[in-house]
Short mmCIF file of C-alpha atoms in Angstrom, two decimals:
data_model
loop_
_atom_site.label_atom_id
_atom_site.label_comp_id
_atom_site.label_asym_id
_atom_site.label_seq_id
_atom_site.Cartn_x
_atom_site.Cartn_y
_atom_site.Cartn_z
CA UNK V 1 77.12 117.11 158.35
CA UNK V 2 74.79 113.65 157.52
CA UNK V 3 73.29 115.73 154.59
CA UNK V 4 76.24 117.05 153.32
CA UNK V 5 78.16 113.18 153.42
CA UNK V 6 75.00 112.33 151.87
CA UNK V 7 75.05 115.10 149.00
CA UNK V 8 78.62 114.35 148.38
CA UNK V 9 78.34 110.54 147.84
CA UNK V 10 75.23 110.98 145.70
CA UNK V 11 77.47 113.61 143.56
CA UNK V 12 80.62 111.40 143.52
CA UNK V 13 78.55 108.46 142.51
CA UNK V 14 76.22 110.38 139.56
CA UNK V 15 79.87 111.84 138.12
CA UNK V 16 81.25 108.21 137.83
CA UNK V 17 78.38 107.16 136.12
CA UNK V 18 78.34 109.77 134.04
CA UNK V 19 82.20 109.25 133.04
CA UNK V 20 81.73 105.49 132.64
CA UNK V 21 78.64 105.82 129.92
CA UNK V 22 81.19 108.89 127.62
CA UNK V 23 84.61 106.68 128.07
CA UNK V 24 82.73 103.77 127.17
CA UNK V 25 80.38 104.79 124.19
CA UNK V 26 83.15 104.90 121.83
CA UNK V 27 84.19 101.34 122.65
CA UNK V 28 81.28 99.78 122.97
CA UNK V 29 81.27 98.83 119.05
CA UNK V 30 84.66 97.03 119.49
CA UNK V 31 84.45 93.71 120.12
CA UNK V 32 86.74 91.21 121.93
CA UNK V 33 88.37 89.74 119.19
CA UNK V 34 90.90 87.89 121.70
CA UNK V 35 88.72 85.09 122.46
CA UNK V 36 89.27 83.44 118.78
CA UNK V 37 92.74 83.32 119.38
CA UNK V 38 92.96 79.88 119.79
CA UNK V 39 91.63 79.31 115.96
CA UNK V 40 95.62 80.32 114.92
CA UNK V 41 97.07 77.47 116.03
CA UNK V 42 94.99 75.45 113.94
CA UNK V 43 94.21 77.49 110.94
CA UNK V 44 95.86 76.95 107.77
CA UNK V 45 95.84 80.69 106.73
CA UNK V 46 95.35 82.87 108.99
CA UNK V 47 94.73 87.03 108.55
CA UNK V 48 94.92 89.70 111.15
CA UNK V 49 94.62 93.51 110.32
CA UNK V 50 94.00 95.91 112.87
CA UNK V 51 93.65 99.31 112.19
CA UNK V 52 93.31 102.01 114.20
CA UNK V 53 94.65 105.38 116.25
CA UNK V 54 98.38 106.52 114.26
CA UNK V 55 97.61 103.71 111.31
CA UNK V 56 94.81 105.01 110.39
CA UNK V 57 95.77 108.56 110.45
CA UNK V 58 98.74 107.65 108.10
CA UNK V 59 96.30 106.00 105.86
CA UNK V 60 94.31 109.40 105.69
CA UNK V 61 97.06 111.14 105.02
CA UNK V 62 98.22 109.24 102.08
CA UNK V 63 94.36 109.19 100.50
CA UNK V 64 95.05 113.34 100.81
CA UNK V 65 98.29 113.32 99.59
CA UNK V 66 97.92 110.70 96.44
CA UNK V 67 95.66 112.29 94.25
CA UNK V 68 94.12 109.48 92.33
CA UNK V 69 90.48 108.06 92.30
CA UNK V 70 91.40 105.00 93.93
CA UNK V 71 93.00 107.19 96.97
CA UNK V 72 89.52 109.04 96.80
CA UNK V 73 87.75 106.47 97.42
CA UNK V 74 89.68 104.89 99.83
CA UNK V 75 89.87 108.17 101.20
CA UNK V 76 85.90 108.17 101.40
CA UNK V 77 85.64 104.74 102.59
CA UNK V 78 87.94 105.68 106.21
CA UNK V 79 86.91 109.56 106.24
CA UNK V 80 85.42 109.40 110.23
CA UNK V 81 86.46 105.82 111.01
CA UNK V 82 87.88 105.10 114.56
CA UNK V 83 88.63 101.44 113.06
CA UNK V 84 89.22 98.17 111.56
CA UNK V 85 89.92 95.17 113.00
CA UNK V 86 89.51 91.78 110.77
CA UNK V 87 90.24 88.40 111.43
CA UNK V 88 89.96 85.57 108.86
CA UNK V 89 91.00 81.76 109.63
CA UNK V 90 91.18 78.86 107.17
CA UNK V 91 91.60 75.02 108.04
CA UNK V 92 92.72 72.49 105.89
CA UNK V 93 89.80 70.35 106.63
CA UNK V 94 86.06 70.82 108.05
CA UNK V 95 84.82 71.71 111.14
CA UNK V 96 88.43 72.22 112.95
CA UNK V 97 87.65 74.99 114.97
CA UNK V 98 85.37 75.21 118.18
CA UNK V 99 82.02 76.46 117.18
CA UNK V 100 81.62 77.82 120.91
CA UNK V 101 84.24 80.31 120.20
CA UNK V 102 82.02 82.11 117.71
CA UNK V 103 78.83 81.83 118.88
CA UNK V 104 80.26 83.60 122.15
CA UNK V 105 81.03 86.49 119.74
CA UNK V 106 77.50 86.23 118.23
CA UNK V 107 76.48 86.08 122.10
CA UNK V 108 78.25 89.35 122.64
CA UNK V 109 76.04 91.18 119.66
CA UNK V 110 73.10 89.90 121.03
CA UNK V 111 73.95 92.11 123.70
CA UNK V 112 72.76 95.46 124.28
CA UNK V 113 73.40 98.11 121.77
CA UNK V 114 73.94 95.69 118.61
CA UNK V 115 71.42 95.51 116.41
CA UNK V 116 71.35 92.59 113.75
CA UNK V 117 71.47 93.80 110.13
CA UNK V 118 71.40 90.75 108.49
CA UNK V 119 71.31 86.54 109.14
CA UNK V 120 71.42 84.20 106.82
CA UNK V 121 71.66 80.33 107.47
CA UNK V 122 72.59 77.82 104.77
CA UNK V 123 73.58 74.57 104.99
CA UNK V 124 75.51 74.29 102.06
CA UNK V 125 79.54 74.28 104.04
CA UNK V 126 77.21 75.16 106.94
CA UNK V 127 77.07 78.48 106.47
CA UNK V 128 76.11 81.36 109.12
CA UNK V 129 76.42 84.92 108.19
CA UNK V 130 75.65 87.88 110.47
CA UNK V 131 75.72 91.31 109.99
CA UNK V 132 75.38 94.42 113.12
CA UNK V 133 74.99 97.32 113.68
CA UNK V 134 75.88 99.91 116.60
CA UNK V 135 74.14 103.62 116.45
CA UNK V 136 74.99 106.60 118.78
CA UNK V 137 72.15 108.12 118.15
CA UNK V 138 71.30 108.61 114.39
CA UNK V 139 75.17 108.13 113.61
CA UNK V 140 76.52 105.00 113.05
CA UNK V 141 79.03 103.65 115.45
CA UNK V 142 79.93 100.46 114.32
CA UNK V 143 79.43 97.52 112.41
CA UNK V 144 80.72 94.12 112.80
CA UNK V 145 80.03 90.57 110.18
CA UNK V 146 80.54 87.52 111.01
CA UNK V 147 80.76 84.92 108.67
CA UNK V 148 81.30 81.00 109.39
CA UNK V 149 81.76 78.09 107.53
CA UNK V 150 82.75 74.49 107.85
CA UNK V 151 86.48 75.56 106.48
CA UNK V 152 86.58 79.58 107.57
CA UNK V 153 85.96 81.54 109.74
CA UNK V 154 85.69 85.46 109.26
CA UNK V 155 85.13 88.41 111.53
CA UNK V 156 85.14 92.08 110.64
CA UNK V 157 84.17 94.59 113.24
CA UNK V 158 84.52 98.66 111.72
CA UNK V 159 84.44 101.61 114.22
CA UNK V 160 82.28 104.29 113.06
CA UNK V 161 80.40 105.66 110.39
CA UNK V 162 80.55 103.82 107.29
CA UNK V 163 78.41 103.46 104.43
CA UNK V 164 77.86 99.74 103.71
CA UNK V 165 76.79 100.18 100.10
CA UNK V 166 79.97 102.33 98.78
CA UNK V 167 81.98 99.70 100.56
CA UNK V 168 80.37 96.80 98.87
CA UNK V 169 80.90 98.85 95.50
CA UNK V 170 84.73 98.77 96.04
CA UNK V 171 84.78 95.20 96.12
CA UNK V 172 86.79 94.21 93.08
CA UNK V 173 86.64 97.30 91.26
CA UNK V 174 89.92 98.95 92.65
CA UNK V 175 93.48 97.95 93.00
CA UNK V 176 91.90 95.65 95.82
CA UNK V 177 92.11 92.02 94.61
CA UNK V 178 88.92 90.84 94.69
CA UNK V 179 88.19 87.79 97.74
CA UNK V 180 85.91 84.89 97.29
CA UNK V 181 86.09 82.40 99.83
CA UNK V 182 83.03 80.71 97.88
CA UNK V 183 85.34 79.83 95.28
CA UNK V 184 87.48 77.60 97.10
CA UNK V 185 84.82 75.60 98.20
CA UNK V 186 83.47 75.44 94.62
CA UNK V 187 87.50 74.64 92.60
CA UNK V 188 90.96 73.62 93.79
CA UNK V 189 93.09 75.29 96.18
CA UNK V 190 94.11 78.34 94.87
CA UNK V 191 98.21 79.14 95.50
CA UNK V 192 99.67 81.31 98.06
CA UNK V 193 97.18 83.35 100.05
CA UNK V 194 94.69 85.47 97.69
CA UNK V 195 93.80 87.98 100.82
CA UNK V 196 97.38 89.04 100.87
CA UNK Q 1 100.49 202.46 95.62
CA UNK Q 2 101.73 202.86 92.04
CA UNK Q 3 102.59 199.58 90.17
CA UNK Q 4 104.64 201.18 87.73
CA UNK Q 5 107.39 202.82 90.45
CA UNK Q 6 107.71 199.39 92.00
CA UNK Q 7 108.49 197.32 89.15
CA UNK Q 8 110.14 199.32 86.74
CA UNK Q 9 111.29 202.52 89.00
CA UNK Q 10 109.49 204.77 86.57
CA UNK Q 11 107.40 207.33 88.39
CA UNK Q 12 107.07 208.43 91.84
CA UNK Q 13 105.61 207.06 94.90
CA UNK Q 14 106.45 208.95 98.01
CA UNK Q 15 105.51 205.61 100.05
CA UNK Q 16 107.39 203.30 98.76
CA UNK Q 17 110.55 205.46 98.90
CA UNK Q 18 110.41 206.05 102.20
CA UNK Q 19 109.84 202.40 103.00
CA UNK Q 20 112.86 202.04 100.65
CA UNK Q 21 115.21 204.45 102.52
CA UNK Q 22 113.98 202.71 106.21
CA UNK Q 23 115.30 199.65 104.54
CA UNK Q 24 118.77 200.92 102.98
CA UNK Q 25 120.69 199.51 105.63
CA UNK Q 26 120.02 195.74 104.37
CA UNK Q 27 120.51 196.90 100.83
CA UNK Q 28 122.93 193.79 99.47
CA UNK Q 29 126.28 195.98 98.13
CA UNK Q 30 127.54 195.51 95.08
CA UNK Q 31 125.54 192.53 94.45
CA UNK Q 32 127.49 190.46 96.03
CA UNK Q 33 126.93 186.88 96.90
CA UNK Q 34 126.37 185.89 100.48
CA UNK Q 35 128.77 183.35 101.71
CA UNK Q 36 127.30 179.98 101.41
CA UNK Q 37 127.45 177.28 104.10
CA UNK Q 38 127.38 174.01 102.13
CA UNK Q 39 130.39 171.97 101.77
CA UNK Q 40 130.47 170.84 98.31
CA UNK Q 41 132.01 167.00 98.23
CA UNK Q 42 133.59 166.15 94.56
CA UNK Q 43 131.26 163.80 93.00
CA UNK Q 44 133.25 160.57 92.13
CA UNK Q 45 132.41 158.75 89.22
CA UNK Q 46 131.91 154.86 89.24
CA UNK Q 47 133.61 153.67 86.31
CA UNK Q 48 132.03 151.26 83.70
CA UNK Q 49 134.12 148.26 84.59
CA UNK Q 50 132.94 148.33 88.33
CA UNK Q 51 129.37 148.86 87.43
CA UNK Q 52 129.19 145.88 85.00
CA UNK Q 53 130.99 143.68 87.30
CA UNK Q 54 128.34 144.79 90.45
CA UNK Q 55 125.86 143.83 87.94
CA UNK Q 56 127.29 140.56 86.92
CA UNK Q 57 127.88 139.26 90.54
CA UNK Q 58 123.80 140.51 90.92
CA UNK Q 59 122.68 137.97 88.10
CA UNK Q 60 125.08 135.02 89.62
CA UNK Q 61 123.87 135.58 93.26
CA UNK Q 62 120.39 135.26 92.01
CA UNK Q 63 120.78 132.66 89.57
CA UNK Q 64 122.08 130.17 91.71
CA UNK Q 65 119.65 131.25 94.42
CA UNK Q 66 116.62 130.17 91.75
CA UNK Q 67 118.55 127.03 90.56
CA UNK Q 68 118.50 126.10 94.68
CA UNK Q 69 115.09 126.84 95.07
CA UNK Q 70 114.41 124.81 92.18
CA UNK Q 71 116.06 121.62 92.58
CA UNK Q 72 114.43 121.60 95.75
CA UNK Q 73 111.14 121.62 94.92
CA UNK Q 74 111.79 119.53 91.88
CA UNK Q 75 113.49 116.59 94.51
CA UNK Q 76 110.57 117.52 96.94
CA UNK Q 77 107.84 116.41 94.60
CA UNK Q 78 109.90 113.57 93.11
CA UNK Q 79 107.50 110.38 92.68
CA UNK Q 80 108.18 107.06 94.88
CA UNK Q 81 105.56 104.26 93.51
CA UNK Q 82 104.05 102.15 95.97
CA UNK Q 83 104.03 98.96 94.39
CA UNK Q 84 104.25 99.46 90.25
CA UNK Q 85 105.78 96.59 88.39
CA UNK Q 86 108.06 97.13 85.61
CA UNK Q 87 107.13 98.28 82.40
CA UNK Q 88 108.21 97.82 79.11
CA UNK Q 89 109.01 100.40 76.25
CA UNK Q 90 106.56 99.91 74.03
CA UNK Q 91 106.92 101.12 70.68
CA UNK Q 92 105.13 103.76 68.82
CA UNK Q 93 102.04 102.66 67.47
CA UNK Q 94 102.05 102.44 63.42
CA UNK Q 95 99.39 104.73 63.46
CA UNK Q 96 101.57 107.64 64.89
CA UNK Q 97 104.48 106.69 62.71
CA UNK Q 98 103.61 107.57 59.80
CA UNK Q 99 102.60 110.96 59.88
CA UNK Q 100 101.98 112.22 56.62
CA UNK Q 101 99.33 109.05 56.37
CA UNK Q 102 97.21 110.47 58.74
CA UNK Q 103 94.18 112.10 57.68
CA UNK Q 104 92.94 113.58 60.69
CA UNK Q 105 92.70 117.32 61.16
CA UNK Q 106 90.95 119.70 64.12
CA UNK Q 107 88.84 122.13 61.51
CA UNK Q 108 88.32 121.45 57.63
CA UNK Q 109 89.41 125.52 57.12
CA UNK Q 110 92.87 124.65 58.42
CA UNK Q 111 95.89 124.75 55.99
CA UNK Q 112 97.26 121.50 54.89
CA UNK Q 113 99.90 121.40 56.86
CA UNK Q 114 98.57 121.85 59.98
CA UNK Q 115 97.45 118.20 61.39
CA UNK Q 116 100.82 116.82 60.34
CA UNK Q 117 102.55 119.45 62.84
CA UNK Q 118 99.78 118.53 65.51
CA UNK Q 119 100.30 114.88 64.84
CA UNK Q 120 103.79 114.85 64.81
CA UNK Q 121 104.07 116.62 68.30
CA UNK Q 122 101.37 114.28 69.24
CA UNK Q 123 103.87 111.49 68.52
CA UNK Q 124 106.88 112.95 70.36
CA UNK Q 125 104.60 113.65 73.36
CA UNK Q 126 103.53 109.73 73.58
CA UNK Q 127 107.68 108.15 72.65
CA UNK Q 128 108.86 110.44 74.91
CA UNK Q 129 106.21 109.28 77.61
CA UNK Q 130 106.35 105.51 76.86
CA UNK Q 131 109.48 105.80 77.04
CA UNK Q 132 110.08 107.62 79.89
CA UNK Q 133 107.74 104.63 81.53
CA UNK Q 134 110.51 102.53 81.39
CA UNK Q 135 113.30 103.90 83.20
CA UNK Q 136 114.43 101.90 86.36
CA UNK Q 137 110.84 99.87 86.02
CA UNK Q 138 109.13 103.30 87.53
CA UNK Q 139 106.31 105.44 86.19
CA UNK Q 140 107.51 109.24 86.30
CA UNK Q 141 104.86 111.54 84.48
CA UNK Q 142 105.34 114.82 84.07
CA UNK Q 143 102.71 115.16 87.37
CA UNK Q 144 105.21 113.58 89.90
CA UNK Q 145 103.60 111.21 92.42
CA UNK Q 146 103.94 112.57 96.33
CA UNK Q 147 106.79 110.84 98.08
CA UNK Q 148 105.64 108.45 100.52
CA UNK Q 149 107.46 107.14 104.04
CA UNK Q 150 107.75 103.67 104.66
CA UNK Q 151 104.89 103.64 106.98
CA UNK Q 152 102.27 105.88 105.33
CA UNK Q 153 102.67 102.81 102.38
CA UNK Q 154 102.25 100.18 105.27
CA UNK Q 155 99.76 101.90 106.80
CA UNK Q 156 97.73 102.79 103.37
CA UNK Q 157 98.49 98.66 102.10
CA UNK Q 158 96.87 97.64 105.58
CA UNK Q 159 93.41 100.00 104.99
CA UNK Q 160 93.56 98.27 101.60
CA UNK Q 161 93.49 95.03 102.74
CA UNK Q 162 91.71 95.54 105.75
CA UNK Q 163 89.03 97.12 103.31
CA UNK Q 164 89.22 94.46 100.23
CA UNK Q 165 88.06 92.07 102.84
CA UNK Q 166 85.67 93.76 104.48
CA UNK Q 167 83.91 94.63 100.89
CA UNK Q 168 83.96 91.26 100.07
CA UNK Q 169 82.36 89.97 102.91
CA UNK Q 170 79.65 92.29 102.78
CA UNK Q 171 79.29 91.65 98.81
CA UNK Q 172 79.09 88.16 100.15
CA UNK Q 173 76.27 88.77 102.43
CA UNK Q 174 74.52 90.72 99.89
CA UNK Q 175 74.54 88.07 97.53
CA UNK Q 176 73.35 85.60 100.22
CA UNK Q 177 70.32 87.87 101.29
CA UNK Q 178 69.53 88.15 96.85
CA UNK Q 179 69.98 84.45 96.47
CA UNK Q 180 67.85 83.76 99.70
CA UNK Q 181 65.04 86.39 97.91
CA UNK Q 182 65.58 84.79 94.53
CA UNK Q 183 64.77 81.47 96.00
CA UNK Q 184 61.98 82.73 97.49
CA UNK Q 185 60.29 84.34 94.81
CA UNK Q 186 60.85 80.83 92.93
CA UNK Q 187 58.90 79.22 95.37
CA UNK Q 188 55.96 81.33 94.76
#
């Protein structure tokens, strides 16, 4: 009877293991994007996409059903995404937003499983840009950039495979206006808000 | 057996007429005709007017069946534009106008008049399309655009923007990491 207590817990205990590293692995690239919420209060402009589950189905099945090269690329650009979440902030003046609530997000790709891409420091606007990456394997399973500034803030975490290059190749090139936020730095305010 | 006796009676064969006297009994008499069982029914002729007016009905049954079918599919694949400004007419350009000006032809062998007929179709094909450009501030094309719901546009503007940005960051990284190497490379 003590053995088979003893086999039992041992199995019960290896299956919830097991269950917690599968239901986890997928979300593992997605990161807590909550704790930034208290940048929208004193943002200027603020953007929020998420994209994910029935959205991003609907996307796909527009790329199929429009049959133009912009849709095909698009089309490309989503094909095996789980998705997109981005948040961009901008204040009216510099260094408005707690500094702590990014680095905690830097602090959580420093974790395991993230590996950094890319980091590059200037001090011109105080600039910190990250790049990460999450592999399953050999596949992909998530990338996430985060960019800060003394006026911005940016974070854009992607679910799945995607290939960085062809992404950077769409920038301006398709019906997507093309974003700068070097440029405001550099001239005057543009009007309205360009990301929209 | 003799041939001759059976077919044409001529001769004798002592075998055949006794098989023919065995068999006298079911001789048919005087030729005559068995009674037949078949009921004969009086054919009735269709007249003209009925048949043309079977065959009429036919052609309107069908035709409106195919115009059905057709509006359908032509409503079906009807374009909705996601977000295309209006356009104005714009007129023909001069160098369609003017046909007989124009000097291009497909082959050197080809008549005379041949470019002027290909030009001038060429020039109703692109009025009738600029035109066309300009009804109700739509693009229609021959090629009709899929018709899209209300959320399959929201969802598809969201990717769109949820991908413009995400390009641009990374093109913004990128040319952080070749400005970083440029400076290097200065430096040495």
């Amino acid at each position: 009877m003590g053995k088979i207590s003893n086999f039992t817990v041992k199995a019960v205990l290896l299956a919830l293991s097991a269950f917690a590293v599968t239901s986890t692995s997928g979300q593992d690239a997605r990161l807590n994007l909550e704790r930034l919420k208290g940048m929208e209060s004193r943002a200027r402009d603020v953007v929020e996409v998420n994209i994910d589950g029935k959205l991003l189905d609907l996307a796909k099945r527009v790329t199929v059903k429009v049959n133009n090269d912009e849709a095909k690329r698009v089309g490309e650009a989503i094909n095996g995404l789980k998705g997109i979440y981005v948040r961009v902030y901008r204040f009216e003046n510099e260094n408005e937003y707690n500094i702590s609530e990014v680095d905690g997000l830097r602090a959580e790709l420093s974790g395991p499983g993230w590996e950094r891409l890319a980091n590059v420091r200037s001090k011109r606007n105080n600039q910190k840009v990250d790049v990460f990456t999450m592999f399953a394997g050999d596949i992909m399973s998530g990338v996430a950039v985060v960019i800060s500034e003394a006026k911005s803030v940016a974070v854009v975490n992607v679910i799945g495979p995607i290939d960085i290059e062809s992404l950077v190749e769409l920038s301006g090139k398709l019906n997507i206006p093309k974003i700068d936020i070097e440029q405001e730095s550099k001239s005057t305010k543009k009007p309205g808000n360009e990301e929209e | 057996m003799k041939q001759d006796y059976l077919f044409d009676k001529e001769g004798n064969d002592a075998e055949v007429e006794g098989l023919e006297i065995l068999l006298s009994e079911f001789r048919l008499a005087n030729n005559l005709r068995p009674e037949s069982n078949v009921i004969e029914f009086s054919r009735k002729s269709r007249s003209a007017v009925q048949t043309w007016v079977f065959a009429i009905a036919a052609c309107v049954v069908l035709g409106t069946v195919f115009i059905g079918v057709w509006g359908l599919i032509w409503q079906g694949s009807a374009e909705m534009p996601l977000d295309i400004p209006r356009t104005e007419v714009q007129q023909v350009p001069a160098e369609l106008a003017d046909v007989r000006d124009t000097k291009t032809s497909l082959k050197s062998q080809d008549p005379p008049w041949l470019p002027q007929r290909v030009n001038s179709h060429a020039m109703r094909i692109s009025a009738s399309q600029q035109k066309y450009a300009a009804v109700d501030g739509r693009i229609s094309k021959r090629y009709l655009k899929p018709k899209l719901t209300q959320e399959e546009k929201y969802a598809y503007n969201q990717v769109l923007l949820a991908l413009s940005i995400t390009s641009s960051k990374l093109r913004l990284v990128q040319d952080s990491i070749n400005g970083v190497d440029q400076l290097k490379t200065n430096d040495k």
